[in-house]
Short mmCIF file of C-alpha atoms in Angstrom, two decimals:
data_model
loop_
_atom_site.label_atom_id
_atom_site.label_comp_id
_atom_site.label_asym_id
_atom_site.label_seq_id
_atom_site.Cartn_x
_atom_site.Cartn_y
_atom_site.Cartn_z
CA MET B 1 -1.52 -24.68 24.59
CA ALA B 2 1.94 -23.65 25.75
CA PHE B 3 3.24 -23.03 22.25
CA GLY B 4 0.31 -20.72 20.98
CA VAL B 5 0.63 -18.57 23.48
CA GLY B 6 4.91 -18.64 23.51
CA SER B 7 4.49 -17.72 19.90
CA ALA B 8 1.97 -14.98 20.47
CA ARG B 9 4.10 -13.33 22.96
CA ALA B 10 7.38 -13.54 20.34
CA GLU B 11 5.41 -12.27 17.84
CA SER B 12 4.49 -8.99 19.35
CA LYS B 13 5.25 -6.91 15.87
CA ALA B 14 2.60 -6.77 13.08
CA PRO B 15 3.61 -7.28 9.69
CA ALA B 16 3.56 -4.77 6.90
CA GLY B 17 -0.03 -3.52 6.33
CA ALA B 18 -1.16 -4.86 9.68
CA GLN B 19 -1.95 -4.28 13.14
CA TRP B 20 -0.77 -6.46 16.48
CA PHE B 21 -3.64 -7.49 18.48
CA ALA B 22 -2.79 -9.53 21.69
CA VAL B 23 -3.96 -13.46 21.09
CA PRO B 24 -6.22 -14.53 24.27
CA GLU B 25 -4.88 -17.93 25.94
CA ASP B 26 -8.70 -19.43 24.58
CA PRO B 27 -10.04 -17.33 21.89
CA THR B 28 -13.30 -19.09 21.89
CA LYS B 29 -13.86 -18.05 25.60
CA GLU B 30 -13.67 -14.11 24.99
CA GLN B 31 -15.15 -11.50 23.35
CA GLY B 32 -13.62 -10.20 19.86
CA ARG B 33 -12.75 -6.85 18.57
CA PRO B 34 -15.91 -4.21 17.83
CA VAL B 35 -16.65 -4.44 14.15
CA GLY B 36 -15.28 -1.60 12.62
CA ALA B 37 -12.66 -1.00 15.18
CA ASP B 38 -10.25 -1.26 12.36
CA GLY B 39 -11.63 1.97 10.83
CA GLY B 40 -13.88 0.45 8.66
CA TYR B 41 -11.91 -0.38 5.76
CA GLY B 42 -10.45 -3.64 6.79
CA SER B 43 -6.80 -4.54 7.57
CA ARG B 44 -4.44 -6.94 6.47
CA SER B 45 -4.15 -10.37 9.42
CA GLN B 46 -1.12 -10.29 11.60
CA PHE B 47 -0.88 -13.94 10.57
CA GLU B 48 -0.53 -12.90 6.81
CA THR B 49 3.51 -12.01 6.40
CA ALA B 50 4.52 -12.37 3.03
CA VAL B 51 5.53 -8.91 1.48
CA ARG B 52 6.62 -8.23 -1.95
CA VAL B 53 10.60 -7.28 -2.05
CA ARG B 54 12.34 -4.44 -3.39
CA TYR B 55 15.31 -5.82 -6.21
CA PRO B 56 18.38 -4.25 -5.29
CA THR B 57 18.77 -1.61 -8.05
CA PRO B 58 21.09 1.19 -6.46
CA ASN B 59 18.04 4.00 -7.01
CA GLU B 60 15.06 3.04 -5.14
CA ASN B 61 12.66 5.35 -7.32
CA THR B 62 13.69 3.23 -10.24
CA SER B 63 13.26 -0.31 -9.47
CA TRP B 64 10.89 -2.83 -9.02
CA SER B 65 8.89 -5.01 -6.33
CA LEU B 66 8.58 -8.86 -6.83
CA THR B 67 5.41 -10.99 -5.67
CA PRO B 68 5.95 -13.61 -3.13
CA LEU B 69 4.67 -15.84 -5.64
CA ALA B 70 5.92 -19.34 -3.71
CA ALA B 71 4.11 -17.59 -0.01
CA LEU B 72 0.84 -17.20 -2.09
CA ASP B 73 -2.27 -19.46 -1.92
CA GLY B 74 -4.08 -19.84 -4.98
CA ASN B 75 -3.66 -17.88 -8.09
CA LEU B 76 -5.09 -14.44 -7.07
CA THR B 77 -2.50 -12.04 -6.04
CA PRO B 78 -3.77 -9.57 -3.37
CA SER B 79 -3.42 -6.46 -4.63
CA GLY B 80 -0.77 -5.24 -2.01
CA LEU B 81 1.24 -7.95 -3.12
CA HIS B 82 1.28 -7.19 -7.11
CA PHE B 83 4.38 -6.95 -9.08
CA GLU B 84 5.49 -3.15 -9.78
CA ARG B 85 7.83 -1.64 -12.18
CA HIS B 86 8.71 2.06 -11.39
CA HIS B 87 11.09 4.25 -13.38
CA GLY B 88 10.45 7.20 -11.28
CA GLY B 89 9.08 6.38 -7.94
CA ILE B 90 5.15 6.09 -6.93
CA PRO B 91 2.83 8.72 -8.24
CA THR B 92 0.88 10.10 -6.23
CA ILE B 93 -2.73 10.49 -8.57
CA ASP B 94 -5.80 12.72 -7.54
CA PRO B 95 -8.31 10.88 -9.14
CA SER B 96 -10.86 13.84 -9.41
CA ARG B 97 -7.96 15.28 -11.64
CA HIS B 98 -7.34 12.22 -13.79
CA SER B 99 -8.42 11.45 -17.17
CA LEU B 100 -8.06 8.74 -19.38
CA ILE B 101 -7.56 9.95 -22.97
CA VAL B 102 -8.51 7.36 -26.09
CA HIS B 103 -6.86 8.59 -29.48
CA GLY B 104 -5.14 7.32 -32.32
CA MET B 105 -6.97 4.66 -34.26
CA VAL B 106 -10.31 5.69 -33.22
CA ASP B 107 -12.83 7.85 -35.25
CA THR B 108 -13.80 10.18 -32.28
CA PRO B 109 -11.08 11.08 -29.77
CA LYS B 110 -12.44 11.01 -26.19
CA ARG B 111 -11.53 12.24 -22.74
CA PHE B 112 -12.96 10.74 -19.88
CA THR B 113 -12.94 11.53 -16.35
CA MET B 114 -12.73 8.95 -13.42
CA ALA B 115 -16.35 9.63 -12.36
CA GLU B 116 -17.31 9.27 -15.95
CA ILE B 117 -15.65 5.70 -15.81
CA LYS B 118 -17.24 4.52 -12.68
CA ARG B 119 -20.71 5.53 -14.19
CA LEU B 120 -19.88 2.75 -17.09
CA PRO B 121 -21.49 -0.79 -16.12
CA SER B 122 -18.49 -2.88 -14.86
CA VAL B 123 -17.62 -6.64 -15.54
CA THR B 124 -15.38 -8.74 -13.13
CA ARG B 125 -13.41 -11.05 -15.02
CA LYS B 126 -10.56 -13.22 -14.14
CA HIS B 127 -7.40 -12.88 -16.25
CA PHE B 128 -3.49 -13.33 -16.23
CA ILE B 129 -1.15 -10.38 -16.54
CA GLU B 130 2.49 -10.13 -17.00
CA CYS B 131 4.81 -7.33 -16.89
CA SER B 132 7.69 -7.98 -19.22
CA GLY B 133 10.25 -7.16 -16.56
CA ASN B 134 9.43 -10.00 -14.26
CA GLY B 135 12.63 -11.81 -14.25
CA LEU B 136 14.08 -9.86 -17.00
CA THR B 137 17.82 -9.19 -15.40
CA GLU B 138 18.04 -12.93 -15.08
CA TRP B 139 17.53 -14.45 -18.50
CA LYS B 140 20.84 -13.97 -19.83
CA LYS B 141 22.90 -15.10 -16.40
CA PRO B 142 20.92 -16.42 -13.37
CA THR B 143 22.20 -14.66 -10.31
CA ARG B 144 19.54 -14.75 -7.87
CA LYS B 145 18.94 -17.95 -5.01
CA THR B 146 15.22 -18.67 -5.63
CA VAL B 147 12.90 -20.02 -8.94
CA GLN B 148 10.67 -16.91 -7.90
CA GLU B 149 13.48 -14.87 -8.31
CA THR B 150 14.83 -16.19 -10.98
CA HIS B 151 11.71 -17.19 -13.22
CA GLY B 152 9.06 -15.09 -11.48
CA LEU B 153 6.08 -16.26 -12.96
CA LEU B 154 6.85 -20.17 -13.13
CA ARG B 155 4.80 -20.91 -10.33
CA ALA B 156 1.43 -18.88 -11.97
CA CYS B 157 2.09 -20.34 -15.19
CA LEU B 158 2.03 -23.67 -14.14
CA SER B 159 -0.59 -23.62 -11.38
CA THR B 160 -2.87 -22.59 -14.62
CA SER B 161 -1.52 -24.62 -17.22
CA ALA B 162 -4.17 -26.38 -19.28
CA GLY B 163 -6.51 -26.25 -15.79
CA ARG B 164 -4.34 -28.55 -13.83
CA PRO B 165 -3.61 -27.09 -10.85
CA HIS B 166 -1.38 -30.61 -9.79
CA LEU B 167 1.27 -29.08 -12.45
CA SER B 168 2.43 -26.24 -9.78
CA HIS B 169 5.65 -25.55 -8.43
CA GLU B 170 5.46 -25.81 -4.52
CA PRO B 171 8.06 -25.05 -2.31
CA THR B 172 9.68 -27.83 -0.43
#
């Protein structure tokens, strides 16, 4: 019990995306926070500490962030930890002014607003996606320290290989 209290006091700063809340000595004997106290959207647990790491390029607007694959449980990447590649910073896009244009090898080109897209039926499917830049700088001569940094998707690929999760790479 002393370890839990001491570690809670030592960890008084919340990680990115989380809000720090004091941990009672015995949480089973105290009322929790009110429902919706975080504003209603939900926030990250203060005990989840994995964050993306920006690849060290000279320009912060033309860089990419690495998903901390070795720190994830399972094979679903939370949206806040997904690999990103940017060539001119992160854009701010107003959905009410954004549209999708479908043209080229179609009979009739069309433009769809986000409102029109949201009215379409939705389907949820689980897919594996990969960015060609994931591990790009490490193909000729690995310079990074971990398998995550040099090969990026090794854990994700192995963990879903032939449906045999026992093949996954786990840090030791």
